[in-house]
PDB file of C-alpha atoms in Angstrom:
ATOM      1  CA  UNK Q   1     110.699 127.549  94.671  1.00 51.00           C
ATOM      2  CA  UNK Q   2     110.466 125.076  91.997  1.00 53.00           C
ATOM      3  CA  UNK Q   3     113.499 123.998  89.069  1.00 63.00           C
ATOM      4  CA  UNK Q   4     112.911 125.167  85.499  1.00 62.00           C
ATOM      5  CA  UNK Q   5     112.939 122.660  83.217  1.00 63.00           C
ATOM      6  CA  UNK Q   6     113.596 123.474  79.447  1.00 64.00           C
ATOM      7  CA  UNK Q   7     113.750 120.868  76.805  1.00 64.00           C
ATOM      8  CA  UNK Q   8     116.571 118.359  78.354  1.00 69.00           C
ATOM      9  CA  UNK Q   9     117.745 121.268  80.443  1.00 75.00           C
ATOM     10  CA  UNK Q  10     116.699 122.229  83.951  1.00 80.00           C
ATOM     11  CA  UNK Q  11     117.602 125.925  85.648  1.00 82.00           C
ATOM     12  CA  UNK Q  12     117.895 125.917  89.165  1.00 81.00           C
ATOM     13  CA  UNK Q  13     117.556 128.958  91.336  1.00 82.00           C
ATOM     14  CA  UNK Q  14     118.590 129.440  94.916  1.00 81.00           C
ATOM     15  CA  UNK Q  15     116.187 130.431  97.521  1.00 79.00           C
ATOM     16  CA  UNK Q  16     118.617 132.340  99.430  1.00 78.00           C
ATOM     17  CA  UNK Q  17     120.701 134.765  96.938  1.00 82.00           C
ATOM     18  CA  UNK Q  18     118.498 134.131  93.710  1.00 80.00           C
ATOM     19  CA  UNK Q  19     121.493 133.376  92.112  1.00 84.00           C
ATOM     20  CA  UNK Q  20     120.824 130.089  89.257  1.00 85.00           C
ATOM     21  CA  UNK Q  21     122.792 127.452  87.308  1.00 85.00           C
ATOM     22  CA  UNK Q  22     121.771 125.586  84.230  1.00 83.00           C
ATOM     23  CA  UNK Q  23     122.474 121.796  83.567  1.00 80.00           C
ATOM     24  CA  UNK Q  24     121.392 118.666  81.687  1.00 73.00           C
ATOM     25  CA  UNK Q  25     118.480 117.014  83.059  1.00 59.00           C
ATOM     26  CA  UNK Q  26     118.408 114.444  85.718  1.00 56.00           C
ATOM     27  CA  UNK Q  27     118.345 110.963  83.746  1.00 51.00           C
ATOM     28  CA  UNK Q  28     115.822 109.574  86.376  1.00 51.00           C
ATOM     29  CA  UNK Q  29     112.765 108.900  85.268  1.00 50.00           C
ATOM     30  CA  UNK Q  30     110.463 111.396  87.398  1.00 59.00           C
ATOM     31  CA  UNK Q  31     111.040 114.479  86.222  1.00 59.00           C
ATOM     32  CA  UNK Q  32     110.662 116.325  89.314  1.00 67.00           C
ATOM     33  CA  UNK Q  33     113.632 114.911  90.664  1.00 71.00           C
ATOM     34  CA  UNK Q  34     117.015 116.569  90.988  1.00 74.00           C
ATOM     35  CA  UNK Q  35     119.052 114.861  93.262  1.00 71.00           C
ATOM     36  CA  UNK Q  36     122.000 114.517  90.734  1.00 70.00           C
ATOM     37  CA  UNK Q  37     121.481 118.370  89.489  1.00 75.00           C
ATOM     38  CA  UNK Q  38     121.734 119.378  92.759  1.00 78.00           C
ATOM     39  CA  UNK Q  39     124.843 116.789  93.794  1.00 72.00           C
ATOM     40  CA  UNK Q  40     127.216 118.095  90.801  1.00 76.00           C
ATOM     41  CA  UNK Q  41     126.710 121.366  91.212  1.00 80.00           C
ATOM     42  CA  UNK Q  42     127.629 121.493  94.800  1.00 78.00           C
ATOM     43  CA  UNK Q  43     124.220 122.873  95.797  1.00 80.00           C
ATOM     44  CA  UNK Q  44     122.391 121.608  98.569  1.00 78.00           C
ATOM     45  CA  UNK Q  45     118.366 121.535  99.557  1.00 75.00           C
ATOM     46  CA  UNK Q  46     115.532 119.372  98.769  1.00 75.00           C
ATOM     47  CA  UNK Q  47     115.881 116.334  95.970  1.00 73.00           C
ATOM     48  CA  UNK Q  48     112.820 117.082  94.336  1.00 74.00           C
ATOM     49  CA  UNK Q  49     112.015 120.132  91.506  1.00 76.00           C
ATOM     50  CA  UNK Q  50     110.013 122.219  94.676  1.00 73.00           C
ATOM     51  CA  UNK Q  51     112.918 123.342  96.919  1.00 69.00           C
ATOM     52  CA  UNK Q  52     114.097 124.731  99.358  1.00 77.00           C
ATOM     53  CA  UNK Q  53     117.671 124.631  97.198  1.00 80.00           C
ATOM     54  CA  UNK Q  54     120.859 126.871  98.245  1.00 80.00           C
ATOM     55  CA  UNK Q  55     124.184 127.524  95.827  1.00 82.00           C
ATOM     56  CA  UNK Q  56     127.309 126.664  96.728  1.00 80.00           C
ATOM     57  CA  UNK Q  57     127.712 129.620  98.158  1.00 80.00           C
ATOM     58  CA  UNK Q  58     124.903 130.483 100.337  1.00 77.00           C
ATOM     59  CA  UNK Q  59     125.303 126.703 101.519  1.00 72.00           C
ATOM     60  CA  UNK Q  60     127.958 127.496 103.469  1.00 71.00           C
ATOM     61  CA  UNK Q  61     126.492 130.314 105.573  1.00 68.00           C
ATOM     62  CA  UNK Q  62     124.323 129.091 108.375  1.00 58.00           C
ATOM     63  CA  UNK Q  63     120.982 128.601 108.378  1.00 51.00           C
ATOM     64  CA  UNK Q  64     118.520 132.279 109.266  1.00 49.00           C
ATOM     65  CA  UNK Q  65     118.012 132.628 113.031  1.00 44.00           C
ATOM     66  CA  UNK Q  66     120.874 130.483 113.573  1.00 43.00           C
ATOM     67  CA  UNK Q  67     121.232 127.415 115.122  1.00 41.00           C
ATOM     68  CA  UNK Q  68     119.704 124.205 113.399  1.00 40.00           C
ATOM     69  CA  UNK Q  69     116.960 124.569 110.860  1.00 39.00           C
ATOM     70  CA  UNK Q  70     113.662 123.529 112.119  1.00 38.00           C
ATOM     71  CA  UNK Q  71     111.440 121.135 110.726  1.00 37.00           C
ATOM     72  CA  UNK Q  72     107.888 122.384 111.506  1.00 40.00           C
ATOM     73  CA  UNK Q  73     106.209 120.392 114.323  1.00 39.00           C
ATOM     74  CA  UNK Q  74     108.755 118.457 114.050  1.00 40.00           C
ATOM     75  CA  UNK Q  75     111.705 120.250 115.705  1.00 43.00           C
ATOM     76  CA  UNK Q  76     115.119 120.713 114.955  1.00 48.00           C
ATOM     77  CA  UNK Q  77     117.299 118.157 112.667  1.00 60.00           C
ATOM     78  CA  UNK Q  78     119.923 116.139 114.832  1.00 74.00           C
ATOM     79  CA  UNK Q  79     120.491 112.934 116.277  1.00 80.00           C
ATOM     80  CA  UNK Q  80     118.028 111.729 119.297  1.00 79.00           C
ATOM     81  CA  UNK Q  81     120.382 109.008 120.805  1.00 84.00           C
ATOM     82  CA  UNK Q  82     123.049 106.005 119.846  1.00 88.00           C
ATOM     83  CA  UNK Q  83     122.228 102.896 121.652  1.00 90.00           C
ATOM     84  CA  UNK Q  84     124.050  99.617 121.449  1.00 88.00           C
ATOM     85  CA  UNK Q  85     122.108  96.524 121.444  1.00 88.00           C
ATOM     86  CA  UNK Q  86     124.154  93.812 121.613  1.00 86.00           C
ATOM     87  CA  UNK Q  87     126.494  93.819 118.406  1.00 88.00           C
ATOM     88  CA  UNK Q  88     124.255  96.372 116.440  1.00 93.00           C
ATOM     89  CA  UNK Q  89     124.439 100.281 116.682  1.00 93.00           C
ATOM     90  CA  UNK Q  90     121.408 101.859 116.472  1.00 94.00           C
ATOM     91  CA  UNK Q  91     121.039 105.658 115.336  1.00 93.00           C
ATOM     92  CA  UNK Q  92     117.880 107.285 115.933  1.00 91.00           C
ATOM     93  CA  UNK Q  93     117.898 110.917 113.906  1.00 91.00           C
ATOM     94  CA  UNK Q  94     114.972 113.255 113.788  1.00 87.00           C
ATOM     95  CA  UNK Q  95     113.720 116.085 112.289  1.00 85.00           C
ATOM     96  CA  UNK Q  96     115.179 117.945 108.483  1.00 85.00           C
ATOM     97  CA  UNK Q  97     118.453 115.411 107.891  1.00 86.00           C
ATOM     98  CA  UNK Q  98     119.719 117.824 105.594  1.00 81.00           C
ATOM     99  CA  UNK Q  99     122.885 120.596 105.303  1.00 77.00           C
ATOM    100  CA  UNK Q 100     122.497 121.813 108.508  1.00 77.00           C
ATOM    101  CA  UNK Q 101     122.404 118.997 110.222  1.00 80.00           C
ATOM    102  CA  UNK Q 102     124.751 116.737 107.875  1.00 82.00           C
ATOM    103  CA  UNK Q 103     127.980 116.908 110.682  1.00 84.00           C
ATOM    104  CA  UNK Q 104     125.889 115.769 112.599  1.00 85.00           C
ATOM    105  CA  UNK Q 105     124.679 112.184 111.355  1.00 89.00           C
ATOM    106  CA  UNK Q 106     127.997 111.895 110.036  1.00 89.00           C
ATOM    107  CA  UNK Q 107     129.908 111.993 113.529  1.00 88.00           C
ATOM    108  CA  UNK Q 108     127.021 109.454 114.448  1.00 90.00           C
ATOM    109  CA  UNK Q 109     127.596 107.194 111.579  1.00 93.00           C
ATOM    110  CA  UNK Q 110     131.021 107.365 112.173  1.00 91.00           C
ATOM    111  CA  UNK Q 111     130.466 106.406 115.820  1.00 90.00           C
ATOM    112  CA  UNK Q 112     128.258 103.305 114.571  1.00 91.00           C
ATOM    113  CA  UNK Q 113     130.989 102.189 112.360  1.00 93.00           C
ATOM    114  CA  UNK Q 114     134.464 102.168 114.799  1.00 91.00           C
ATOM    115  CA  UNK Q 115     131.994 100.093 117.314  1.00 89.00           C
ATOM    116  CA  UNK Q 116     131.997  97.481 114.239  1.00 89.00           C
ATOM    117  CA  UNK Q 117     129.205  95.673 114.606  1.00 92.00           C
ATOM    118  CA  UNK Q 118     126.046  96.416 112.362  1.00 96.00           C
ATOM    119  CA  UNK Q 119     124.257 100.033 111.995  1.00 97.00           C
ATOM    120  CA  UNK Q 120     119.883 100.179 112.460  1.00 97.00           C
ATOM    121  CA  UNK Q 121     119.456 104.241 111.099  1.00 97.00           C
ATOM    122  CA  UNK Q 122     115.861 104.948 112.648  1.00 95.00           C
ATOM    123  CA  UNK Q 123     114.152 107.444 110.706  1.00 95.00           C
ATOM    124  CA  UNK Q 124     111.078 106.692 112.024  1.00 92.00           C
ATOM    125  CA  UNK Q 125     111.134 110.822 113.769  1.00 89.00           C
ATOM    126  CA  UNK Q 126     112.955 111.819 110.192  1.00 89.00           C
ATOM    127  CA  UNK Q 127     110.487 114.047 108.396  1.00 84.00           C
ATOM    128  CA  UNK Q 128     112.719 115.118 105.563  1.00 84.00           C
ATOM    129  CA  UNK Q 129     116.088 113.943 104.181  1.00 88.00           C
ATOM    130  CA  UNK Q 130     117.624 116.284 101.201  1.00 84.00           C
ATOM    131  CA  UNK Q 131     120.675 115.399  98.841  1.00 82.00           C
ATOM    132  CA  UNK Q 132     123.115 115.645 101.601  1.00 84.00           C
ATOM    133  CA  UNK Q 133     121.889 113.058 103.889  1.00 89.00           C
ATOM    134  CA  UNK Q 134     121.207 110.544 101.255  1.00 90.00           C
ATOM    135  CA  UNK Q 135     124.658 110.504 100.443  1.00 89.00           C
ATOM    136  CA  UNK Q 136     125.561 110.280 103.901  1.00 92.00           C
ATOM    137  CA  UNK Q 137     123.670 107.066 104.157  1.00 94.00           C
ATOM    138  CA  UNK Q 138     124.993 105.612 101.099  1.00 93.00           C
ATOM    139  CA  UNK Q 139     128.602 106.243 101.622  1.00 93.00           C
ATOM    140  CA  UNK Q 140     127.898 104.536 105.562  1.00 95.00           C
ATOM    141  CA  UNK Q 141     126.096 101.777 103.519  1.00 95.00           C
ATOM    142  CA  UNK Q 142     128.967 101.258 101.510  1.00 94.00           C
ATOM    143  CA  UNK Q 143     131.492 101.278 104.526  1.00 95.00           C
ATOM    144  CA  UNK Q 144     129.486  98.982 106.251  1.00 95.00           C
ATOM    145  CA  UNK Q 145     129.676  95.975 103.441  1.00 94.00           C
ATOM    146  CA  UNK Q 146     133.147  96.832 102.943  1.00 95.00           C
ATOM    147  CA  UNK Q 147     134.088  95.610 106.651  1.00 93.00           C
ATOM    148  CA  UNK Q 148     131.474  92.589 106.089  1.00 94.00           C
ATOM    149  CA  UNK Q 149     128.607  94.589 108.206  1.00 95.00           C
ATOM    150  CA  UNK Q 150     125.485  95.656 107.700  1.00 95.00           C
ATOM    151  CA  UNK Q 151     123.909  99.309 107.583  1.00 97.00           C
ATOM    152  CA  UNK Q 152     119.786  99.197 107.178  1.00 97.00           C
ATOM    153  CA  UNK Q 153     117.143 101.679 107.597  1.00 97.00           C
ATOM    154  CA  UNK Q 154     114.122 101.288 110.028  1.00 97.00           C
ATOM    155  CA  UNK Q 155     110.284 103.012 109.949  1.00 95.00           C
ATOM    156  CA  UNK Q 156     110.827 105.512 107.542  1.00 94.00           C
ATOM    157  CA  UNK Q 157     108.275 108.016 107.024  1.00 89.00           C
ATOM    158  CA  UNK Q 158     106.247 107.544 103.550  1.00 87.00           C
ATOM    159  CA  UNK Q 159     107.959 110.994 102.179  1.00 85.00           C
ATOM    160  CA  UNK Q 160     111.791 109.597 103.046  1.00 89.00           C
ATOM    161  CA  UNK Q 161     110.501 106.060 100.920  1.00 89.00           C
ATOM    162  CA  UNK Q 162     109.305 108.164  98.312  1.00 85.00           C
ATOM    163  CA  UNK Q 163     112.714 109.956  98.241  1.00 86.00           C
ATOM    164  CA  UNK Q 164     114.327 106.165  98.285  1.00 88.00           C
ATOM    165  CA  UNK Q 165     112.713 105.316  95.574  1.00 85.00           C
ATOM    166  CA  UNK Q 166     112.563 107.517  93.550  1.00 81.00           C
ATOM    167  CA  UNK Q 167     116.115 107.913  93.680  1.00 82.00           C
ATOM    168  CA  UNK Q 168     116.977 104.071  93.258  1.00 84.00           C
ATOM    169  CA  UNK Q 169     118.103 103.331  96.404  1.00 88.00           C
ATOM    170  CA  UNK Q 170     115.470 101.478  97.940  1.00 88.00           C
ATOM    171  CA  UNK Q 171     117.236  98.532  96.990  1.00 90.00           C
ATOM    172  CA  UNK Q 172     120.301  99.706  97.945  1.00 90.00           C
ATOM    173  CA  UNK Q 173     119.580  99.477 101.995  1.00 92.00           C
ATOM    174  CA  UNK Q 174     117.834  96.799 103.879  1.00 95.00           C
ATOM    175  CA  UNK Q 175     114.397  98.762 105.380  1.00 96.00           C
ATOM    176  CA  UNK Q 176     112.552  97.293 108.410  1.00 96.00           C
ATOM    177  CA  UNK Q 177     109.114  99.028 109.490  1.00 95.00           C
ATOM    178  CA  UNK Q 178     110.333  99.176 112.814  1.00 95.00           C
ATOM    179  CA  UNK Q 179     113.277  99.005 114.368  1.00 94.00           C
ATOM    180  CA  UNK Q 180     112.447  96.229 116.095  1.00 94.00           C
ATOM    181  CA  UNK Q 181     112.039  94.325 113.306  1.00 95.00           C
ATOM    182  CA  UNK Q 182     115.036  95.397 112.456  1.00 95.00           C
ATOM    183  CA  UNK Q 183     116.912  94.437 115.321  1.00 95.00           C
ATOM    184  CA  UNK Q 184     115.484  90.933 115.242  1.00 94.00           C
ATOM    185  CA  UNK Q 185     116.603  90.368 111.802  1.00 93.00           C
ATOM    186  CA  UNK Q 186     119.998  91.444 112.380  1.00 91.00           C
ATOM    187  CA  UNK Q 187     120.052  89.152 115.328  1.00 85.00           C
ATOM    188  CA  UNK Q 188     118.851  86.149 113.482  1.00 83.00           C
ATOM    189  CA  UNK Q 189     121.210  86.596 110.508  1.00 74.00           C
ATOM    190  CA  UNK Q 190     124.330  86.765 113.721  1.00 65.00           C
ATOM    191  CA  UNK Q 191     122.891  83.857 115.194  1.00 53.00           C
ATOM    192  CA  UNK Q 192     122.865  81.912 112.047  1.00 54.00           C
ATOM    193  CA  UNK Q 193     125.816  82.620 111.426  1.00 54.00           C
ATOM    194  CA  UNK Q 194     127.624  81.519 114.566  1.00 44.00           C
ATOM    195  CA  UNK Q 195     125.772  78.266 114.041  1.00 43.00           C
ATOM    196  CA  UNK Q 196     127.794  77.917 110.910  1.00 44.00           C
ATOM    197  CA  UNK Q 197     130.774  78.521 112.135  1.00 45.00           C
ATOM    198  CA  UNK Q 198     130.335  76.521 115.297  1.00 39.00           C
ATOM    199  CA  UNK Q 199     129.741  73.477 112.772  1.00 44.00           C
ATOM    200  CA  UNK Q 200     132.637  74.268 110.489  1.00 46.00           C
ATOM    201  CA  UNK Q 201     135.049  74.383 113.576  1.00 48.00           C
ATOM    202  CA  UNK Q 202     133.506  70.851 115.012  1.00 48.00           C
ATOM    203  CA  UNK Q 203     134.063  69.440 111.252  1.00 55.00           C
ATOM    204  CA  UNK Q 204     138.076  70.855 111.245  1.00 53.00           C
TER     205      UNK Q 204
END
């Protein structure tokens, strides 16, 4: 399924029911995305014009089959393990991070955050992440620097940093090409920083 577009209008029509809504177009400048269509209309699916996209409606009704949508070769969406490495959480998800599989990245984030230390999200099994697990991230993001933490990303695929930039938020969250590499820089920024404060307290 693909969006409509019409003038500075875009129609978008739900795979599931058929059922469509029509709204200004997305001020981005690609104009196959509509990740902020699809946010304020409480519709759910893919950020770009070629779906899948589901109405309010038929987003609430799980997915066909049951269970967890699947994500081709790559399996089911969900989360593949939390591990704690020192003062940094890191989630590893997998598969479609979408609707269906939203609860469950968010009970992870949530995890990440009451162990308050800072969050690696691995993506590097993530094949495709829709309007409702960007917004997951951000809102962990924003938690995160609100308690003085940090929340990056690590190896995500070429299709999820095409969907990060494209939206604008590729500058929003530190990304690593590994997680690794994300782990050491998280560990040199705590080290330098106890190195400060050790100095300030000798200097008081």
């Amino acid at each position: 399924m693909t969006v409509v577009p019409d003038d500075h209008l875009m129609t978008l029509i739900c795979d599931t029911c058929g059922d469509s809504v029509k709204a200004t177009a997305c001020v981005l400048p690609d104009a196959e995305v509509v990740w902020t269509l699809v946010s304020e209309q409480g519709w759910s699916g893919s950020p770009f014009a070629t779906g899948p996209h589901r109405c309010p409606h038929c987003s609430l009704l799980p997915p066909a089959g049951g269970g967890h949508a699947s994500c081709g070769d790559h399996g089911p969406g969900g989360i593949l393990g939390i591990d704690h490495v020192d003062d940094v959480t890191v989630v590893a998800a997998a598969g479609d991070v979408d609707l269906d599989t939203g609860d469950t990245l968010r009970n992870a984030l949530r995890h990440a955050a009451d162990m308050g230390g800072n969050i690696v999200v691995d993506l590097s099994r993530v094949h495709l992440i829709d309007s409702t697990g960007l917004g997951l991230l951000v809102r962990a993001h924003r938690d995160a620097r609100d308690r003085g933490a940090t929340l990056c990303l690590a190896a995500p695929s070429r299709f999820v940093r095409t969907v990060l930039h494209t939206m604008r938020l590729d500058g929003a969250f530190p990304i690593f090409d590994s997680r690794d590499d994300a782990l050491a820089q998280l560990s040199a920024g705590s080290a330098s920083e106890r190195t400060t404060s050790a100095a300030t307290a000798a200097r008081s």
